[in-house]
Short mmCIF file of C-alpha atoms in Angstrom, two decimals:
data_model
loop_
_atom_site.label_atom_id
_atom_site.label_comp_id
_atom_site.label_asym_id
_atom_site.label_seq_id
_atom_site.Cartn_x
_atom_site.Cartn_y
_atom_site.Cartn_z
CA UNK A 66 2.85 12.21 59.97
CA UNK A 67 1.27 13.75 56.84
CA UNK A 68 3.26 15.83 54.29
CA UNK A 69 2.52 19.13 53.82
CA UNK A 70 4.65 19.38 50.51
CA UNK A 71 2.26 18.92 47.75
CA UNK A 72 2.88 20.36 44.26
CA UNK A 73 0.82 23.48 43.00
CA UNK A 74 -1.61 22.45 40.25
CA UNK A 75 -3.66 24.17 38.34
CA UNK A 76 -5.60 26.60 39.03
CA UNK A 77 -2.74 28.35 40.22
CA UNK A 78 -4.08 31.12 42.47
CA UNK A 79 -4.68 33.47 39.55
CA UNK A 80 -7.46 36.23 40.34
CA UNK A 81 -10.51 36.01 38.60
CA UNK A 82 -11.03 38.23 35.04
CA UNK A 83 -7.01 38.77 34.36
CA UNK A 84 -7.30 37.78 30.84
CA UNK A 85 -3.30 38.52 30.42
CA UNK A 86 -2.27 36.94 33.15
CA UNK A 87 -4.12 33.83 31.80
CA UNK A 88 -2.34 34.35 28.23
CA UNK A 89 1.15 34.72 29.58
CA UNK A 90 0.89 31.25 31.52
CA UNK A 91 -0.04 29.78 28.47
CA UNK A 92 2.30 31.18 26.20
CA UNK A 93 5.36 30.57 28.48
CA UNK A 94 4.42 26.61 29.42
CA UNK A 95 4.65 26.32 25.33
CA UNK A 96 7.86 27.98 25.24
CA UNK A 97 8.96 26.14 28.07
CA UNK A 98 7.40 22.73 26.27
CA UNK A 99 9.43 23.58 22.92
CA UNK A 100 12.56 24.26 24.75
CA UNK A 101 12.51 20.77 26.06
CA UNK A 102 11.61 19.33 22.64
CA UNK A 103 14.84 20.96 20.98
CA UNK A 104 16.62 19.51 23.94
CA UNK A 105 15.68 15.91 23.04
CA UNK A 106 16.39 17.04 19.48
CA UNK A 107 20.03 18.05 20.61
CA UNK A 108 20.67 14.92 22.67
CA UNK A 109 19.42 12.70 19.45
CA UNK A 110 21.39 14.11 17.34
CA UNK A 111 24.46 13.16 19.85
CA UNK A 112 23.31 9.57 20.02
CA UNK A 113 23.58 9.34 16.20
CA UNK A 114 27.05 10.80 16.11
CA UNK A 115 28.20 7.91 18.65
CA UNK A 116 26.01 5.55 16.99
CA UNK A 117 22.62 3.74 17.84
CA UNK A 118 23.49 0.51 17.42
CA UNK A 119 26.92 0.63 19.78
CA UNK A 120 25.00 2.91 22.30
CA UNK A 121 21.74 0.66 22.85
CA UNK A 122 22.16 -1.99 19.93
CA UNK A 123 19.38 -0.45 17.54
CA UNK A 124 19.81 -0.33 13.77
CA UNK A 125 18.85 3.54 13.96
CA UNK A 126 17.48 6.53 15.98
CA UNK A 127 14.13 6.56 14.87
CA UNK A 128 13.97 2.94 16.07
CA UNK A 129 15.27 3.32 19.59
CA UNK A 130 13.26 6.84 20.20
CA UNK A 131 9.81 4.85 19.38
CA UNK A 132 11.04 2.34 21.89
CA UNK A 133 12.24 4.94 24.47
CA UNK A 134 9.00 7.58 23.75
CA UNK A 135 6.50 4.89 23.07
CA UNK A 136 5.57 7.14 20.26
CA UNK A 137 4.24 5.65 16.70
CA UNK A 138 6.92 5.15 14.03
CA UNK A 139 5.61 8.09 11.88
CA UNK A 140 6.25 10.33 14.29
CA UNK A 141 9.37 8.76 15.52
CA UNK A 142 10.78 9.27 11.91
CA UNK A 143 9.49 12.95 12.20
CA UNK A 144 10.91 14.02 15.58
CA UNK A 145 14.42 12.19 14.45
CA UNK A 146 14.36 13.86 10.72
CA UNK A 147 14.23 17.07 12.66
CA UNK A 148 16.25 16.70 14.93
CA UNK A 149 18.69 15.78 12.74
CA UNK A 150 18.47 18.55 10.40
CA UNK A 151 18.85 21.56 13.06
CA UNK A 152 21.48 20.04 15.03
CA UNK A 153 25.25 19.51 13.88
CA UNK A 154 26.87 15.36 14.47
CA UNK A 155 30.39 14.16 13.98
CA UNK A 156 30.55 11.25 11.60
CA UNK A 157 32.47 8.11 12.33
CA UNK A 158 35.89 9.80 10.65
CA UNK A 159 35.56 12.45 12.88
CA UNK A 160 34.11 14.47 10.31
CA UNK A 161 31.29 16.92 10.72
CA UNK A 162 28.06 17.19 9.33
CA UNK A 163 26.42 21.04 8.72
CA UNK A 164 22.36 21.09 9.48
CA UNK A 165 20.50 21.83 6.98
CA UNK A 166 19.14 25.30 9.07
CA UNK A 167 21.28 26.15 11.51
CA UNK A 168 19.92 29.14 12.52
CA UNK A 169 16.48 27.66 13.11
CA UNK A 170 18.70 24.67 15.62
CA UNK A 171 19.23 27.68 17.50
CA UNK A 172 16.07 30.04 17.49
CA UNK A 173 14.52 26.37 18.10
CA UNK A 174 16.60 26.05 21.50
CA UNK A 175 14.83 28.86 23.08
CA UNK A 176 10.89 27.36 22.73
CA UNK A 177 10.27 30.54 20.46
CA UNK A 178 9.29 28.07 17.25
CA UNK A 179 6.42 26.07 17.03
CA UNK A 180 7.39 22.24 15.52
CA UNK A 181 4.92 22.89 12.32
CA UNK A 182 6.97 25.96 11.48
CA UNK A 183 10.25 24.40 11.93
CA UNK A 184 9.09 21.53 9.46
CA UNK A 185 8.58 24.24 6.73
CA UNK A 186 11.42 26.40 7.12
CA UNK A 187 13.46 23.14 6.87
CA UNK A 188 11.62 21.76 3.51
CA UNK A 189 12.04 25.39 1.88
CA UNK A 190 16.00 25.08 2.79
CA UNK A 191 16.32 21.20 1.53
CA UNK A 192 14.52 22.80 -1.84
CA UNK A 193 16.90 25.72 -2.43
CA UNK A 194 19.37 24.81 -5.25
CA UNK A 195 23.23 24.30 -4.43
CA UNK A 196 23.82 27.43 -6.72
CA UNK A 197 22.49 29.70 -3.92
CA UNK A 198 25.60 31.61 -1.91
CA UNK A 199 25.75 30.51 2.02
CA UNK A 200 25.07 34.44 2.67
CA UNK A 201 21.65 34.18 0.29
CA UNK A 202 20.72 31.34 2.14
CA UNK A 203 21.40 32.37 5.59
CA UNK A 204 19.68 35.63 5.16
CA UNK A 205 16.68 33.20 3.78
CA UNK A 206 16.50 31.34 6.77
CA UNK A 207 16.50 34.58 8.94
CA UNK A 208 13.47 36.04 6.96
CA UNK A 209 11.64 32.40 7.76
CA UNK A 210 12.48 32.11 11.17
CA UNK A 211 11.70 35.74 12.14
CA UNK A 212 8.37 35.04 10.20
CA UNK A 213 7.42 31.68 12.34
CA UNK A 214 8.04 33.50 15.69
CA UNK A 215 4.87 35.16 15.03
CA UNK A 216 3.19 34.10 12.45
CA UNK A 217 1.16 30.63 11.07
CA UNK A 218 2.60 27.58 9.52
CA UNK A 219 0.19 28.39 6.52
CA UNK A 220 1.87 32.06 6.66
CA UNK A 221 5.55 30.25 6.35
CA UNK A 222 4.36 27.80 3.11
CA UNK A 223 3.38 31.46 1.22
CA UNK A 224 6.43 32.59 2.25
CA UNK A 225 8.57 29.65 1.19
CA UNK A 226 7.01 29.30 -1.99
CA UNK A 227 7.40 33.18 -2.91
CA UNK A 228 11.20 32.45 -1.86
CA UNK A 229 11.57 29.43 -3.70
CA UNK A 230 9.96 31.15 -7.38
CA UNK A 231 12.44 33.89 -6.74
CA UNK A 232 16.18 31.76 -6.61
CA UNK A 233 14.92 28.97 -8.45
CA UNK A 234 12.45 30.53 -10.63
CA UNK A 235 12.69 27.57 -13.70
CA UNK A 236 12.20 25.01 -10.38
CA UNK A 237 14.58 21.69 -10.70
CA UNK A 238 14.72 18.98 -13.52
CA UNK A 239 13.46 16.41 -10.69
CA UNK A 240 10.34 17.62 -9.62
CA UNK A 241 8.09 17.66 -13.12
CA UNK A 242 8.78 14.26 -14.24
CA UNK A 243 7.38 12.98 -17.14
CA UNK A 244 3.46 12.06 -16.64
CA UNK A 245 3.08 8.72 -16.57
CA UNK A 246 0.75 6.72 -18.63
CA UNK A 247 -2.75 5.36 -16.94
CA UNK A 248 -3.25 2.32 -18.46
CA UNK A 249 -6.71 0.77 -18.03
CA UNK A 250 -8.00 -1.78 -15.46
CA UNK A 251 -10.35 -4.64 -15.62
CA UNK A 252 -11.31 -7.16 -12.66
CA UNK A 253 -13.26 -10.17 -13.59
CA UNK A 254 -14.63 -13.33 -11.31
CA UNK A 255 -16.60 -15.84 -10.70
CA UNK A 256 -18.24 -16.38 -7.65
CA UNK A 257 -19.51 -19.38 -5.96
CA UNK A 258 -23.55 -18.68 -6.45
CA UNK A 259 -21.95 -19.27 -10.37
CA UNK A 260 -22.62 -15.37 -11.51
CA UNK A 261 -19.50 -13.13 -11.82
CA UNK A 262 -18.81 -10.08 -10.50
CA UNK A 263 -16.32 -7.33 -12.35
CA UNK A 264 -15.31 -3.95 -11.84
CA UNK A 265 -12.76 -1.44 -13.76
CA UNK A 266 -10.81 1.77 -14.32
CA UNK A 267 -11.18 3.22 -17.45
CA UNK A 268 -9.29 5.50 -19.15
CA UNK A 269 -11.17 8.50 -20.31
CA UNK A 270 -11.22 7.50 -23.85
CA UNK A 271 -12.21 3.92 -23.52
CA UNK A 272 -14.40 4.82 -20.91
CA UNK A 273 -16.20 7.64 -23.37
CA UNK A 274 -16.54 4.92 -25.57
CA UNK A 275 -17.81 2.40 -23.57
CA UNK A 276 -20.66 4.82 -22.22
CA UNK A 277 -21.47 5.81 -25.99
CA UNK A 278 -22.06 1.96 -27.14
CA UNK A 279 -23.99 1.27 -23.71
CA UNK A 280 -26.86 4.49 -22.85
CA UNK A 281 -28.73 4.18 -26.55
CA UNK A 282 -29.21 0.48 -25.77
CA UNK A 283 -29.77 1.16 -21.97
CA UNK A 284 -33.29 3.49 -22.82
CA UNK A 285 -36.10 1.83 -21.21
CA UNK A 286 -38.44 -0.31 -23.98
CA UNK A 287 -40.58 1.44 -26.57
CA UNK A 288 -43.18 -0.84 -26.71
CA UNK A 289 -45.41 0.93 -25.24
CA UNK A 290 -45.07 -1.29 -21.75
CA UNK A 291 -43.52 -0.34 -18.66
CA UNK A 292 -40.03 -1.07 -18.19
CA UNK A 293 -39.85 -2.40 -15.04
CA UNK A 294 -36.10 -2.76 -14.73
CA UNK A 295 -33.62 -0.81 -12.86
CA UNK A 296 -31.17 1.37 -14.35
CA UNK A 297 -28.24 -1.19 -13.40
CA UNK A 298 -30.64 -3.64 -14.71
CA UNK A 299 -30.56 -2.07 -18.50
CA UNK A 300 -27.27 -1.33 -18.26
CA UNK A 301 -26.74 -4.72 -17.75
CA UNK A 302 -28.65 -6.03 -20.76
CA UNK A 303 -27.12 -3.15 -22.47
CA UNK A 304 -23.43 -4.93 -21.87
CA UNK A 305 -25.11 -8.48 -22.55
CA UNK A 306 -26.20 -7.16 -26.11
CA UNK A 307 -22.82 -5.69 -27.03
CA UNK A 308 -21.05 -9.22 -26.13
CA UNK A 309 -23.23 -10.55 -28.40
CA UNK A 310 -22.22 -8.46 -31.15
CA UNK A 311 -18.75 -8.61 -30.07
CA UNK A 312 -18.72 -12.22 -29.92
CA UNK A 313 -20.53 -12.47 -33.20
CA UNK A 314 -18.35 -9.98 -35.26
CA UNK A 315 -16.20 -11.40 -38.31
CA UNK A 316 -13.13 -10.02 -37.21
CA UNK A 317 -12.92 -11.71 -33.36
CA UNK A 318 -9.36 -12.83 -32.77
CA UNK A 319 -9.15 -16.28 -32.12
CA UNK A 320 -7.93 -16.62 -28.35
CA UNK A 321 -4.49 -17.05 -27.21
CA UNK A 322 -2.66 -20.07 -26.83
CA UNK A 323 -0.49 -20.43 -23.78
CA UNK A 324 3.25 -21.46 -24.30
CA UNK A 325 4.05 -25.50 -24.09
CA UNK A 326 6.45 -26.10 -20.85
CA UNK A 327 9.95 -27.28 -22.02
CA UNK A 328 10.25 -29.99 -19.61
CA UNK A 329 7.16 -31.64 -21.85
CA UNK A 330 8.09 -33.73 -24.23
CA UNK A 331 6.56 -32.78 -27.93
CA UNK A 332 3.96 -35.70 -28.61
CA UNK A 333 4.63 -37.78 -32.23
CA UNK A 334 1.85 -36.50 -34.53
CA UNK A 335 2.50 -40.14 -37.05
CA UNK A 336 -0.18 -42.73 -36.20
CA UNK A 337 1.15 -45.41 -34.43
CA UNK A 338 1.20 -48.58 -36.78
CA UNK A 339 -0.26 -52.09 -34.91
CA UNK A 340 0.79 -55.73 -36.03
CA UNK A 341 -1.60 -56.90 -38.37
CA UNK A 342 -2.21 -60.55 -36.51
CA UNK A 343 -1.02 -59.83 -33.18
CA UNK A 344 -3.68 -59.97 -30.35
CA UNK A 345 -5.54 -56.87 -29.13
CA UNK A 346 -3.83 -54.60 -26.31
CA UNK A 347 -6.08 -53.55 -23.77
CA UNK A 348 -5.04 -49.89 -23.03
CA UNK A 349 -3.71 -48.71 -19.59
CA UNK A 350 -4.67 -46.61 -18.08
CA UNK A 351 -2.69 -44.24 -15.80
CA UNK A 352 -2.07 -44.60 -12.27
CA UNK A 353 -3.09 -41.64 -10.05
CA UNK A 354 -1.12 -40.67 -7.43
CA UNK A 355 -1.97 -42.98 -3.93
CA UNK A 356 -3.72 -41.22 -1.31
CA UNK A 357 -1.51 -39.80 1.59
CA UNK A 358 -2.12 -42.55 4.63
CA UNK A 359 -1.94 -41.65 8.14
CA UNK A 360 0.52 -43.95 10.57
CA UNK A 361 0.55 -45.15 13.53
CA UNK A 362 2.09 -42.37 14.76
CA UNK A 363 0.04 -39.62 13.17
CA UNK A 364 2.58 -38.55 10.59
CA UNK A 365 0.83 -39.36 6.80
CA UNK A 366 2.96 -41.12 4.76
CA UNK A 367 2.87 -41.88 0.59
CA UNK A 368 2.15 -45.49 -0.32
CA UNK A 369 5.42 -45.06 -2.49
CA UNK A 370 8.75 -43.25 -1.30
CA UNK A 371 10.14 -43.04 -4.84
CA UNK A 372 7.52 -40.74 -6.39
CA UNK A 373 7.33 -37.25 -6.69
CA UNK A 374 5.06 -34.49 -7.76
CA UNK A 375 5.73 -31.24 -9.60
CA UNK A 376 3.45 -29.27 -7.52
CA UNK A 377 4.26 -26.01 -9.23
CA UNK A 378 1.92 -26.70 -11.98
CA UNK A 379 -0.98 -28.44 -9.93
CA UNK A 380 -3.90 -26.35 -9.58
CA UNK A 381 -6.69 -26.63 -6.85
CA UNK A 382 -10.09 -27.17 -8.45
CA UNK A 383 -12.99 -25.75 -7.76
CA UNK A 384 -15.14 -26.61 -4.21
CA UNK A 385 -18.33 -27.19 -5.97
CA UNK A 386 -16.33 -28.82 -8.92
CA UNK A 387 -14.77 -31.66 -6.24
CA UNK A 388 -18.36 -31.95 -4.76
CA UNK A 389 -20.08 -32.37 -8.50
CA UNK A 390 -17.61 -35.33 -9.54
CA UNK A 391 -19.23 -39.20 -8.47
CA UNK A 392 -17.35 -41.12 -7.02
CA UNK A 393 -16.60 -44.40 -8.06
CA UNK A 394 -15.89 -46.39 -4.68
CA UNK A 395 -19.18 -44.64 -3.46
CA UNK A 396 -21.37 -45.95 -6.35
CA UNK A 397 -19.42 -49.51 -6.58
CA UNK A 398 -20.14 -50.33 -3.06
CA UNK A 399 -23.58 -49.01 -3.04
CA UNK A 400 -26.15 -52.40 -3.87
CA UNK A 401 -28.53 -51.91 -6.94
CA UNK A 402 -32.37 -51.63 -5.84
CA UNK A 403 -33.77 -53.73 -7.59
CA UNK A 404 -36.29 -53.25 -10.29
CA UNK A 405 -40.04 -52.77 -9.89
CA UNK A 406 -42.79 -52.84 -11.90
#
């Protein structure tokens, strides 16, 4: 036996042309939609006063509603921010903990405001200074949330702003902080073909400066020949000529030396005196480190146990620098042709 109870989708039997009748659906499905979202507002804002972590065993609410919603983390944060700041919570002293715009928590509650409005009328009431009576501030909030049930989010921003200039005209210490100085950039490296690459941010006084020593050396040739080179092409020889000059100049700084290691011990700078008619040392000369050998059972071992290699301060050389050194087993064991005439 078939059932006969099926649920009414949509279209739902509205007559053809009723504009209105369209409208009204609409606008009371979103009203319906926001009610619901204040709910889960309300019931995570409950879940935070008996704690998240004793509850379910997460370290916080915006945690265990991406979890629970399978929402992203930015808008877990969001939806947990908000609902946070329209809804009261008890703290773990029993104390309780005022929203930051109460009366929005409940204009929110009945699906009249939209989420983007409630997110400005909430940063406009975080902004207002402390020196701002509760009745100043509650008849603020009113103003805003009468505002959103009709209007834009762009509408409440004006709004808030306008609000803002007029209790806090001078604005707070915290929000013009001193401007902070751009220092310039400059990348420089080497890749493998051997040519190197750089790039940089310039501030806007090097970088004036820069452009002044590079575009009169960067015209094409006045020989009376065609400059077939690019633009990046002179620009390059441009840069190429003033590293000459700079490299050149009397006044280059010689470069900088790095700081000695104190674990080194300073080397003797007196010449070492020899006996007169002792025999001739032969000098030796230091042992490398053995290779790492592989065992029986996989594992590579050192040829000696003892030893022990700082390996802070070794530095991997170069691929084609490993590849461009002989090799002296290679060359020893290789037989000599022999000559020919």
């Amino acid at each position: 036996m078939t059932s006969t109870n099926t649920p009414k989708t949509f279209p739902l039997n509205l007559p053809e042309g009723d504009a209105d009748l369209l409208l009204d659906e609409l606008q009371t499905r979103l009203r319906e939609g926001r009610r619901l979202a204040a709910e889960v507002g309300q019931i995570l804002a409950e879940i935070e006063s008996r704690g998240v972590r004793e509850l379910y065993g997460y370290n916080s609410t915006a945690v265990f509603y991406e979890h629970v919603a399978r929402v992203p983390r930015a808008e877990a944060q969001k939806v947990t921010s908000r609902a946070l700041a329209l809804n009261s919570r008890r703290a773990r002293d029993g104390t309780s903990t005022q929203p930051v715009a109460p009366l929005t928590g409940v204009t929110a509650a009945t699906g009249v405001l939209a989420e983007a409005g409630i997110d400005r009328i909430v940063t406009v009431m975080r902004r207002l200074p402390d020196h701002v009576a509760v009745e100043a501030r509650l008849e603020a909030e009113k103003d805003l949330v009468d505002l959103a049930s009709v209007a834009r989010p762009r509408d409440i921003t004006v709004a808030g702003t306008d609000l803002l200039a007029q209790h806090d005209p001078d604005g707070s210490a915290g929000e013009d902080p001193a401007p902070k100085r751009e220092r310039s950039e400059f990348w420089l490296r080497q890749k493998r073909t051997g040519r190197w690459d750089m790039r940089g941010n310039l501030d806007p006084e090097t970088g004036a400066r820069l452009n002044a020593l590079l575009v009169p050396r960067a015209y094409p040739s006045l020989n009376g020949e065609a400059d077939v080179r690019t633009p990046a092409e002179r620009r390059g020889d441009a840069f190429t000529e003033i590293v000459d000059l700079a490299e050149s100049g009397p006044d280059v700084p010689l470069p900088r030396q790095a700081p000695e290691q104190g674990s080194e011990r300073p080397q003797s700078t007196q010449p070492v005196k020899k006996p007169e008619g002792g025999p001739k040392t032969t000098p030796v000369r230091p042992k490398s480190h053995p290779r790492p050998r592989s065992g029986d059972d996989g594992v590579r071992e050192t040829a000696v146990a003892g030893q022990s290699q700082n390996v802070a301060r070794r530095r991997p050389t170069r691929w084609w620098a490993r590849l461009s050194k002989p090799r002296a087993e290679t060359h020893a064991q290789r037989p000599q042709k022999p000559l020919t005439a």
